[in-house]
Amino acid sequence: MLIFTDLEAAIGRVRATFGEDVDVAGVPARVVGLGADAAVEMMTDVTEAIRSLELLRTTAAGVVAAASTRDRGHAGAAQTRGHRTPESLVQEITGSTRAEATKAVRVGESLVLGAAAESAGSDEPQTTGGEQDVDALIARQTEDPQTARTWRAPADDALITGTITNAQHDAIVRGLGAPVESSADDAREAWSLAVERLVAEAPNRTIEELAKAARSIRDILDPEGAQRRFDERNTGRSFRLYTDSDGVRRASIAFDDEGGAWAAAILDAGLRPRRGGPRFVDAEEKSRADDLVADPRTNEQLAYDLFIDVLRAGALADAKQVFGTRQAGVRMVIMAESVESPAAVGHLEEDGATLPAWLVARRGCDLGYTEVITDSGGNPLYLGRESRLFSAKQRIALAVRDGGCRWRSCDRPASYCEAPHRRMGRRRREDRRRSRNPALSLPSHGSAPRRVADHPQRWR
């Protein structure tokens, strides 16, 4: 694919949809007159053109970073233009936020290092004058460029071909991090396969989901590092109560993994009718849910009142009175063969966050285990054609597999979801329905298989 050929083709399609040239002030009125279908078509073509231009801009940001290293001093590309860092220069030129500029530089450096690694293994002569700049960039990297190129290559190639965006590339590469030093060859291969998998899943995941999946995969591949990162988050836990300048008492909490999951479970259980939870059959629960939906308080006010009630009631609270039928709780998941392995990791059911195996085992000793049996596709044990609804254990298996609502970009937990069947079949000679392909989703999403993503959890 040729960048300017593709760019011109995309712009040609935009021009064909948009019509005759107009002054920029008249663009909104012209687009409004196109209608929704034409607007979607034009937005798709514009996005394709932007991706081609974004590739050029991102790589240029990487080159600027290479020419602005510390050893260049005041002679660096950014410094000679009055900026202390390349990120500051990129931010000024693009008008983006500092976070976006930092991301552009980070992704650009990855592309520049990849190009340097390819050039090192090629007999073709260099045609640019920036070799010294690239050498300076390589010198301050913790990874050998050839090594980095080996495992990053699928992400770099996908970005260059327009398969993924800058943000998706950054989420994958930053989330996975560099391979562990031990067993370097095997580690690089495992990291590269993980990158390929995440690139393939990128169209069906949000940036946040992609970054979370990358971090979870890294913890699976590097259990020792997972334990270290868990310890760092656990050490960083804190609670601070203070009074601001207006005399309002405020609190700041930094959760550890388990405490944060527990706090989220409390909110999910208490506010589920307001946040798209399941439909109730029980009259008392339905009435309670209707009252909560009609409550004039905001979700933030309700969350505050809920936490104060939980703190006030403490160990004497009647959980059913606070949360209703679906009580708050955190479910941890681990492969059966990993329970006794100190180097293994487990996961939280609802968001896939990793936990050390010893913590899962400790909670299992306190509260017990529920064994989940699935087929190779992650579907729960099939109970036959007679059973229309899923059993309690099947729903646990679905929650373990899906982690929550399967609707793309939806972050609601499994406790909010129903379990509709994505495909329904009928036996020819018997008037009995067979359930296939169960999928957790919110009642508000209805059933639209084309919008249901592949299993977002699939942490195994």
PDB file of C-alpha atoms in Angstrom, residues 1-246:
ATOM      1  CA  MET A   1       0.000   0.000   0.000  1.00  0.00           C
ATOM      2  CA  LEU A   2       1.293   3.465  -0.942  1.00  0.00           C
ATOM      3  CA  ILE A   3       0.590   6.180   1.582  1.00  0.00           C
ATOM      4  CA  PHE A   4      -0.145   9.065  -0.782  1.00  0.00           C
ATOM      5  CA  THR A   5      -2.081   6.855  -3.187  1.00  0.00           C
ATOM      6  CA  ASP A   6      -4.305   5.681  -0.337  1.00  0.00           C
ATOM      7  CA  LEU A   7      -4.569   9.220   1.015  1.00  0.00           C
ATOM      8  CA  GLU A   8      -5.614  10.641  -2.341  1.00  0.00           C
ATOM      9  CA  ALA A   9      -8.151   7.845  -2.793  1.00  0.00           C
ATOM     10  CA  ALA A  10      -9.707   8.567   0.610  1.00  0.00           C
ATOM     11  CA  ILE A  11      -9.823  12.308  -0.071  1.00  0.00           C
ATOM     12  CA  GLY A  12     -11.399  11.605  -3.464  1.00  0.00           C
ATOM     13  CA  ARG A  13     -14.188   9.633  -1.809  1.00  0.00           C
ATOM     14  CA  VAL A  14     -14.718  12.424   0.697  1.00  0.00           C
ATOM     15  CA  ARG A  15     -14.944  14.976  -2.117  1.00  0.00           C
ATOM     16  CA  ALA A  16     -17.437  12.781  -3.986  1.00  0.00           C
ATOM     17  CA  THR A  17     -19.639  12.579  -0.897  1.00  0.00           C
ATOM     18  CA  PHE A  18     -19.210  16.198   0.168  1.00  0.00           C
ATOM     19  CA  GLY A  19     -19.721  17.793  -3.234  1.00  0.00           C
ATOM     20  CA  GLU A  20     -18.342  21.053  -4.591  1.00  0.00           C
ATOM     21  CA  ASP A  21     -15.735  23.005  -2.674  1.00  0.00           C
ATOM     22  CA  VAL A  22     -17.063  25.590  -0.216  1.00  0.00           C
ATOM     23  CA  ASP A  23     -15.642  28.096   2.226  1.00  0.00           C
ATOM     24  CA  VAL A  24     -14.746  26.528   5.575  1.00  0.00           C
ATOM     25  CA  ALA A  25     -17.522  28.534   7.241  1.00  0.00           C
ATOM     26  CA  GLY A  26     -20.048  26.672   5.113  1.00  0.00           C
ATOM     27  CA  VAL A  27     -18.811  23.159   5.948  1.00  0.00           C
ATOM     28  CA  PRO A  28     -21.206  22.471   8.862  1.00  0.00           C
ATOM     29  CA  ALA A  29     -24.260  23.495   6.821  1.00  0.00           C
ATOM     30  CA  ARG A  30     -23.144  21.330   3.883  1.00  0.00           C
ATOM     31  CA  VAL A  31     -22.574  18.272   6.095  1.00  0.00           C
ATOM     32  CA  VAL A  32     -25.935  18.771   7.812  1.00  0.00           C
ATOM     33  CA  GLY A  33     -27.582  18.638   4.406  1.00  0.00           C
ATOM     34  CA  LEU A  34     -25.951  15.303   3.509  1.00  0.00           C
ATOM     35  CA  GLY A  35     -28.036  13.194   5.881  1.00  0.00           C
ATOM     36  CA  ALA A  36     -26.938  10.578   8.401  1.00  0.00           C
ATOM     37  CA  ASP A  37     -25.962   7.800   5.965  1.00  0.00           C
ATOM     38  CA  ALA A  38     -23.735  10.050   3.872  1.00  0.00           C
ATOM     39  CA  ALA A  39     -22.266  11.577   7.028  1.00  0.00           C
ATOM     40  CA  VAL A  40     -21.279   8.137   8.327  1.00  0.00           C
ATOM     41  CA  GLU A  41     -19.718   7.249   4.965  1.00  0.00           C
ATOM     42  CA  MET A  42     -17.791  10.507   4.868  1.00  0.00           C
ATOM     43  CA  MET A  43     -16.645  10.132   8.477  1.00  0.00           C
ATOM     44  CA  THR A  44     -15.261   6.676   7.641  1.00  0.00           C
ATOM     45  CA  ASP A  45     -13.295   8.017   4.671  1.00  0.00           C
ATOM     46  CA  VAL A  46     -12.040  11.029   6.627  1.00  0.00           C
ATOM     47  CA  THR A  47     -10.848   8.716   9.395  1.00  0.00           C
ATOM     48  CA  GLU A  48      -8.897   6.657   6.850  1.00  0.00           C
ATOM     49  CA  ALA A  49      -7.224   9.816   5.558  1.00  0.00           C
ATOM     50  CA  ILE A  50      -6.480  11.004   9.093  1.00  0.00           C
ATOM     51  CA  ARG A  51      -4.805   7.692   9.929  1.00  0.00           C
ATOM     52  CA  SER A  52      -2.428   8.085   6.997  1.00  0.00           C
ATOM     53  CA  LEU A  53      -1.572  11.629   8.051  1.00  0.00           C
ATOM     54  CA  GLU A  54      -1.349  10.597  11.702  1.00  0.00           C
ATOM     55  CA  LEU A  55       1.265   7.984  10.804  1.00  0.00           C
ATOM     56  CA  LEU A  56       3.413  10.715   9.257  1.00  0.00           C
ATOM     57  CA  ARG A  57       2.916  13.049  12.213  1.00  0.00           C
ATOM     58  CA  THR A  58       3.614  10.362  14.807  1.00  0.00           C
ATOM     59  CA  THR A  59       6.806   9.224  13.092  1.00  0.00           C
ATOM     60  CA  ALA A  60       7.896  12.853  12.823  1.00  0.00           C
ATOM     61  CA  ALA A  61       7.337  13.194  16.584  1.00  0.00           C
ATOM     62  CA  GLY A  62       9.607  10.196  17.092  1.00  0.00           C
ATOM     63  CA  VAL A  63      12.301  11.764  14.916  1.00  0.00           C
ATOM     64  CA  VAL A  64      12.016  15.021  16.887  1.00  0.00           C
ATOM     65  CA  ALA A  65      12.431  13.033  20.103  1.00  0.00           C
ATOM     66  CA  ALA A  66      15.506  11.305  18.662  1.00  0.00           C
ATOM     67  CA  ALA A  67      16.978  14.706  17.814  1.00  0.00           C
ATOM     68  CA  SER A  68      16.198  16.143  21.260  1.00  0.00           C
ATOM     69  CA  THR A  69      18.018  13.749  23.571  1.00  0.00           C
ATOM     70  CA  ARG A  70      19.806  15.092  26.629  1.00  0.00           C
ATOM     71  CA  ASP A  71      23.271  14.672  25.136  1.00  0.00           C
ATOM     72  CA  ARG A  72      22.321  17.151  22.385  1.00  0.00           C
ATOM     73  CA  GLY A  73      21.902  19.850  25.034  1.00  0.00           C
ATOM     74  CA  HIS A  74      20.662  23.203  23.743  1.00  0.00           C
ATOM     75  CA  ALA A  75      21.339  22.069  20.167  1.00  0.00           C
ATOM     76  CA  GLY A  76      18.453  19.599  20.255  1.00  0.00           C
ATOM     77  CA  ALA A  77      15.545  19.944  17.830  1.00  0.00           C
ATOM     78  CA  ALA A  78      13.103  20.900  20.585  1.00  0.00           C
ATOM     79  CA  GLN A  79      15.581  23.001  22.559  1.00  0.00           C
ATOM     80  CA  THR A  80      16.561  25.226  19.621  1.00  0.00           C
ATOM     81  CA  ARG A  81      12.866  26.049  19.234  1.00  0.00           C
ATOM     82  CA  GLY A  82      12.513  27.160  22.826  1.00  0.00           C
ATOM     83  CA  HIS A  83      11.174  23.929  24.340  1.00  0.00           C
ATOM     84  CA  ARG A  84      12.688  21.868  27.110  1.00  0.00           C
ATOM     85  CA  THR A  85      11.276  18.545  25.870  1.00  0.00           C
ATOM     86  CA  PRO A  86      10.065  17.128  22.546  1.00  0.00           C
ATOM     87  CA  GLU A  87       6.656  16.546  24.146  1.00  0.00           C
ATOM     88  CA  SER A  88       6.331  20.283  24.740  1.00  0.00           C
ATOM     89  CA  LEU A  89       7.167  21.039  21.104  1.00  0.00           C
ATOM     90  CA  VAL A  90       4.708  18.436  19.811  1.00  0.00           C
ATOM     91  CA  GLN A  91       2.028  19.807  22.120  1.00  0.00           C
ATOM     92  CA  GLU A  92       2.510  23.336  20.783  1.00  0.00           C
ATOM     93  CA  ILE A  93       2.466  22.265  17.129  1.00  0.00           C
ATOM     94  CA  THR A  94      -0.532  19.930  17.400  1.00  0.00           C
ATOM     95  CA  GLY A  95      -2.559  21.834  19.984  1.00  0.00           C
ATOM     96  CA  SER A  96      -3.107  18.587  21.880  1.00  0.00           C
ATOM     97  CA  THR A  97      -3.024  17.863  25.584  1.00  0.00           C
ATOM     98  CA  ARG A  98       0.262  16.980  27.241  1.00  0.00           C
ATOM     99  CA  ALA A  99      -0.906  13.389  27.658  1.00  0.00           C
ATOM    100  CA  GLU A 100      -1.674  13.116  23.930  1.00  0.00           C
ATOM    101  CA  ALA A 101       1.675  14.678  23.003  1.00  0.00           C
ATOM    102  CA  THR A 102       3.508  12.291  25.320  1.00  0.00           C
ATOM    103  CA  LYS A 103       1.692   9.356  23.750  1.00  0.00           C
ATOM    104  CA  ALA A 104       2.556  10.566  20.232  1.00  0.00           C
ATOM    105  CA  VAL A 105       6.249  10.827  21.146  1.00  0.00           C
ATOM    106  CA  ARG A 106       6.222   7.410  22.795  1.00  0.00           C
ATOM    107  CA  VAL A 107       4.610   5.717  19.781  1.00  0.00           C
ATOM    108  CA  GLY A 108       6.827   7.673  17.383  1.00  0.00           C
ATOM    109  CA  GLU A 109       9.947   6.502  19.203  1.00  0.00           C
ATOM    110  CA  SER A 110       8.726   2.920  18.851  1.00  0.00           C
ATOM    111  CA  LEU A 111       8.364   3.362  15.083  1.00  0.00           C
ATOM    112  CA  VAL A 112      11.775   5.039  14.791  1.00  0.00           C
ATOM    113  CA  LEU A 113      13.461   2.270  16.777  1.00  0.00           C
ATOM    114  CA  GLY A 114      11.693  -0.325  14.645  1.00  0.00           C
ATOM    115  CA  ALA A 115      12.957   1.355  11.492  1.00  0.00           C
ATOM    116  CA  ALA A 116      16.465   1.450  12.978  1.00  0.00           C
ATOM    117  CA  ALA A 117      16.327  -2.261  13.760  1.00  0.00           C
ATOM    118  CA  GLU A 118      15.197  -3.064  10.220  1.00  0.00           C
ATOM    119  CA  SER A 119      17.940  -0.871   8.765  1.00  0.00           C
ATOM    120  CA  ALA A 120      20.552  -2.613  10.912  1.00  0.00           C
ATOM    121  CA  GLY A 121      19.623  -5.927   9.349  1.00  0.00           C
ATOM    122  CA  SER A 122      19.487  -4.558   5.812  1.00  0.00           C
ATOM    123  CA  ASP A 123      22.302  -4.123   3.289  1.00  0.00           C
ATOM    124  CA  GLU A 124      20.630  -1.084   1.728  1.00  0.00           C
ATOM    125  CA  PRO A 125      22.452   2.233   2.242  1.00  0.00           C
ATOM    126  CA  GLN A 126      20.866   4.840   4.497  1.00  0.00           C
ATOM    127  CA  THR A 127      19.172   7.692   2.633  1.00  0.00           C
ATOM    128  CA  THR A 128      18.542  10.039   5.565  1.00  0.00           C
ATOM    129  CA  GLY A 129      20.740  12.294   7.618  1.00  0.00           C
ATOM    130  CA  GLY A 130      19.317  11.410  11.003  1.00  0.00           C
ATOM    131  CA  GLU A 131      21.412   8.349  11.837  1.00  0.00           C
ATOM    132  CA  GLN A 132      23.229  10.100  14.685  1.00  0.00           C
ATOM    133  CA  ASP A 133      19.926  11.197  16.192  1.00  0.00           C
ATOM    134  CA  VAL A 134      18.610   7.643  16.066  1.00  0.00           C
ATOM    135  CA  ASP A 135      21.854   6.349  17.577  1.00  0.00           C
ATOM    136  CA  ALA A 136      21.379   8.766  20.479  1.00  0.00           C
ATOM    137  CA  LEU A 137      17.817   7.551  20.939  1.00  0.00           C
ATOM    138  CA  ILE A 138      18.984   3.936  20.928  1.00  0.00           C
ATOM    139  CA  ALA A 139      21.664   4.715  23.516  1.00  0.00           C
ATOM    140  CA  ARG A 140      19.110   5.760  26.125  1.00  0.00           C
ATOM    141  CA  GLN A 141      16.834   2.749  25.617  1.00  0.00           C
ATOM    142  CA  THR A 142      16.784  -0.044  28.182  1.00  0.00           C
ATOM    143  CA  GLU A 143      16.106  -2.561  25.392  1.00  0.00           C
ATOM    144  CA  ASP A 144      18.224  -3.454  22.409  1.00  0.00           C
ATOM    145  CA  PRO A 145      16.324  -2.086  19.357  1.00  0.00           C
ATOM    146  CA  GLN A 146      16.465  -5.424  17.556  1.00  0.00           C
ATOM    147  CA  THR A 147      15.002  -7.124  20.636  1.00  0.00           C
ATOM    148  CA  ALA A 148      12.289  -4.490  20.979  1.00  0.00           C
ATOM    149  CA  ARG A 149      11.450  -4.768  17.289  1.00  0.00           C
ATOM    150  CA  THR A 150      11.059  -8.535  17.632  1.00  0.00           C
ATOM    151  CA  TRP A 151       8.128  -8.414  20.043  1.00  0.00           C
ATOM    152  CA  ARG A 152       6.693  -5.019  19.082  1.00  0.00           C
ATOM    153  CA  ALA A 153       6.682  -5.755  15.367  1.00  0.00           C
ATOM    154  CA  PRO A 154       3.013  -6.872  15.112  1.00  0.00           C
ATOM    155  CA  ALA A 155       1.865  -3.640  16.782  1.00  0.00           C
ATOM    156  CA  ASP A 156       4.193  -1.440  14.714  1.00  0.00           C
ATOM    157  CA  ASP A 157       3.122  -3.122  11.481  1.00  0.00           C
ATOM    158  CA  ALA A 158      -0.567  -2.822  12.401  1.00  0.00           C
ATOM    159  CA  LEU A 159      -0.125   0.892  13.109  1.00  0.00           C
ATOM    160  CA  ILE A 160       1.699   1.468   9.826  1.00  0.00           C
ATOM    161  CA  THR A 161      -1.019  -0.310   7.827  1.00  0.00           C
ATOM    162  CA  GLY A 162      -3.786   1.562   9.659  1.00  0.00           C
ATOM    163  CA  THR A 163      -5.185  -1.522  11.394  1.00  0.00           C
ATOM    164  CA  ILE A 164      -4.836   0.089  14.832  1.00  0.00           C
ATOM    165  CA  THR A 165      -4.601   3.667  16.058  1.00  0.00           C
ATOM    166  CA  ASN A 166      -1.900   5.432  18.057  1.00  0.00           C
ATOM    167  CA  ALA A 167      -3.920   5.026  21.236  1.00  0.00           C
ATOM    168  CA  GLN A 168      -4.404   1.295  20.648  1.00  0.00           C
ATOM    169  CA  HIS A 169      -0.698   0.818  19.894  1.00  0.00           C
ATOM    170  CA  ASP A 170       0.244   2.666  23.065  1.00  0.00           C
ATOM    171  CA  ALA A 171      -2.223   0.664  25.177  1.00  0.00           C
ATOM    172  CA  ILE A 172      -0.828  -2.642  23.884  1.00  0.00           C
ATOM    173  CA  VAL A 173       2.884  -1.826  24.114  1.00  0.00           C
ATOM    174  CA  ARG A 174       2.719   0.029  27.433  1.00  0.00           C
ATOM    175  CA  GLY A 175       0.374  -2.523  28.973  1.00  0.00           C
ATOM    176  CA  LEU A 176       2.616  -5.464  28.108  1.00  0.00           C
ATOM    177  CA  GLY A 177       5.901  -3.699  28.840  1.00  0.00           C
ATOM    178  CA  ALA A 178       9.264  -5.182  27.903  1.00  0.00           C
ATOM    179  CA  PRO A 179       9.750  -8.975  28.130  1.00  0.00           C
ATOM    180  CA  VAL A 180      11.380 -10.341  31.262  1.00  0.00           C
ATOM    181  CA  GLU A 181      15.124 -10.881  30.980  1.00  0.00           C
ATOM    182  CA  SER A 182      15.130 -14.550  31.994  1.00  0.00           C
ATOM    183  CA  SER A 183      14.602 -16.997  29.120  1.00  0.00           C
ATOM    184  CA  ALA A 184      14.821 -14.041  26.768  1.00  0.00           C
ATOM    185  CA  ASP A 185      14.062 -15.869  23.515  1.00  0.00           C
ATOM    186  CA  ASP A 186      11.006 -17.648  24.900  1.00  0.00           C
ATOM    187  CA  ALA A 187       9.834 -14.452  26.580  1.00  0.00           C
ATOM    188  CA  ARG A 188      10.085 -12.425  23.374  1.00  0.00           C
ATOM    189  CA  GLU A 189       8.130 -15.072  21.493  1.00  0.00           C
ATOM    190  CA  ALA A 190       5.419 -15.102  24.164  1.00  0.00           C
ATOM    191  CA  TRP A 191       5.256 -11.289  24.171  1.00  0.00           C
ATOM    192  CA  SER A 192       5.065 -11.208  20.384  1.00  0.00           C
ATOM    193  CA  LEU A 193       2.187 -13.704  20.357  1.00  0.00           C
ATOM    194  CA  ALA A 194       0.422 -11.607  22.996  1.00  0.00           C
ATOM    195  CA  VAL A 195       0.848  -8.496  20.834  1.00  0.00           C
ATOM    196  CA  GLU A 196      -0.608 -10.339  17.833  1.00  0.00           C
ATOM    197  CA  ARG A 197      -3.620 -11.446  19.881  1.00  0.00           C
ATOM    198  CA  LEU A 198      -4.261  -7.959  21.235  1.00  0.00           C
ATOM    199  CA  VAL A 199      -3.916  -6.398  17.777  1.00  0.00           C
ATOM    200  CA  ALA A 200      -6.516  -8.864  16.493  1.00  0.00           C
ATOM    201  CA  GLU A 201      -8.874  -7.964  19.348  1.00  0.00           C
ATOM    202  CA  ALA A 202      -8.328  -4.199  19.107  1.00  0.00           C
ATOM    203  CA  PRO A 203     -11.353  -3.514  16.829  1.00  0.00           C
ATOM    204  CA  ASN A 204     -13.667  -5.129  19.392  1.00  0.00           C
ATOM    205  CA  ARG A 205     -12.277  -3.450  22.515  1.00  0.00           C
ATOM    206  CA  THR A 206     -12.190   0.030  23.922  1.00  0.00           C
ATOM    207  CA  ILE A 207      -8.789   1.556  24.687  1.00  0.00           C
ATOM    208  CA  GLU A 208      -9.378   0.973  28.398  1.00  0.00           C
ATOM    209  CA  GLU A 209     -10.278  -2.683  27.859  1.00  0.00           C
ATOM    210  CA  LEU A 210      -7.250  -3.161  25.612  1.00  0.00           C
ATOM    211  CA  ALA A 211      -4.879  -1.682  28.199  1.00  0.00           C
ATOM    212  CA  LYS A 212      -6.446  -3.771  30.967  1.00  0.00           C
ATOM    213  CA  ALA A 213      -6.162  -6.941  28.878  1.00  0.00           C
ATOM    214  CA  ALA A 214      -2.514  -6.167  28.104  1.00  0.00           C
ATOM    215  CA  ARG A 215      -1.716  -5.714  31.797  1.00  0.00           C
ATOM    216  CA  SER A 216      -3.504  -8.946  32.685  1.00  0.00           C
ATOM    217  CA  ILE A 217      -1.612 -10.892  30.013  1.00  0.00           C
ATOM    218  CA  ARG A 218       1.672  -9.457  31.256  1.00  0.00           C
ATOM    219  CA  ASP A 219       0.886 -10.608  34.785  1.00  0.00           C
ATOM    220  CA  ILE A 220       0.138 -14.113  33.476  1.00  0.00           C
ATOM    221  CA  LEU A 221       3.408 -14.207  31.513  1.00  0.00           C
ATOM    222  CA  ASP A 222       5.419 -12.673  34.350  1.00  0.00           C
ATOM    223  CA  PRO A 223       3.985 -13.914  37.690  1.00  0.00           C
ATOM    224  CA  GLU A 224       7.022 -12.729  39.647  1.00  0.00           C
ATOM    225  CA  GLY A 225       6.548  -9.240  38.286  1.00  0.00           C
ATOM    226  CA  ALA A 226       2.822  -9.512  38.986  1.00  0.00           C
ATOM    227  CA  GLN A 227       3.573 -10.185  42.644  1.00  0.00           C
ATOM    228  CA  ARG A 228       5.919  -7.187  42.751  1.00  0.00           C
ATOM    229  CA  ARG A 229       3.343  -4.890  41.180  1.00  0.00           C
ATOM    230  CA  PHE A 230       0.660  -6.203  43.534  1.00  0.00           C
ATOM    231  CA  ASP A 231       2.921  -5.485  46.503  1.00  0.00           C
ATOM    232  CA  GLU A 232       3.560  -1.950  45.232  1.00  0.00           C
ATOM    233  CA  ARG A 233      -0.166  -1.250  44.935  1.00  0.00           C
ATOM    234  CA  ASN A 234      -0.765  -2.807  48.341  1.00  0.00           C
ATOM    235  CA  THR A 235       1.984  -0.671  49.892  1.00  0.00           C
ATOM    236  CA  GLY A 236       0.482   2.423  48.283  1.00  0.00           C
ATOM    237  CA  ARG A 237      -2.947   1.987  49.884  1.00  0.00           C
ATOM    238  CA  SER A 238      -4.020   4.957  51.977  1.00  0.00           C
ATOM    239  CA  PHE A 239      -6.970   6.828  53.438  1.00  0.00           C
ATOM    240  CA  ARG A 240      -6.784  10.535  54.133  1.00  0.00           C
ATOM    241  CA  LEU A 241      -9.462  12.716  55.720  1.00  0.00           C
ATOM    242  CA  TYR A 242      -9.003  16.470  55.407  1.00  0.00           C
ATOM    243  CA  THR A 243     -10.870  19.789  55.386  1.00  0.00           C
ATOM    244  CA  ASP A 244     -10.666  21.976  52.289  1.00  0.00           C
ATOM    245  CA  SER A 245     -10.482  25.775  52.162  1.00  0.00           C
ATOM    246  CA  ASP A 246     -14.296  26.054  52.237  1.00  0.00           C
TER     247      ASP A 246
END
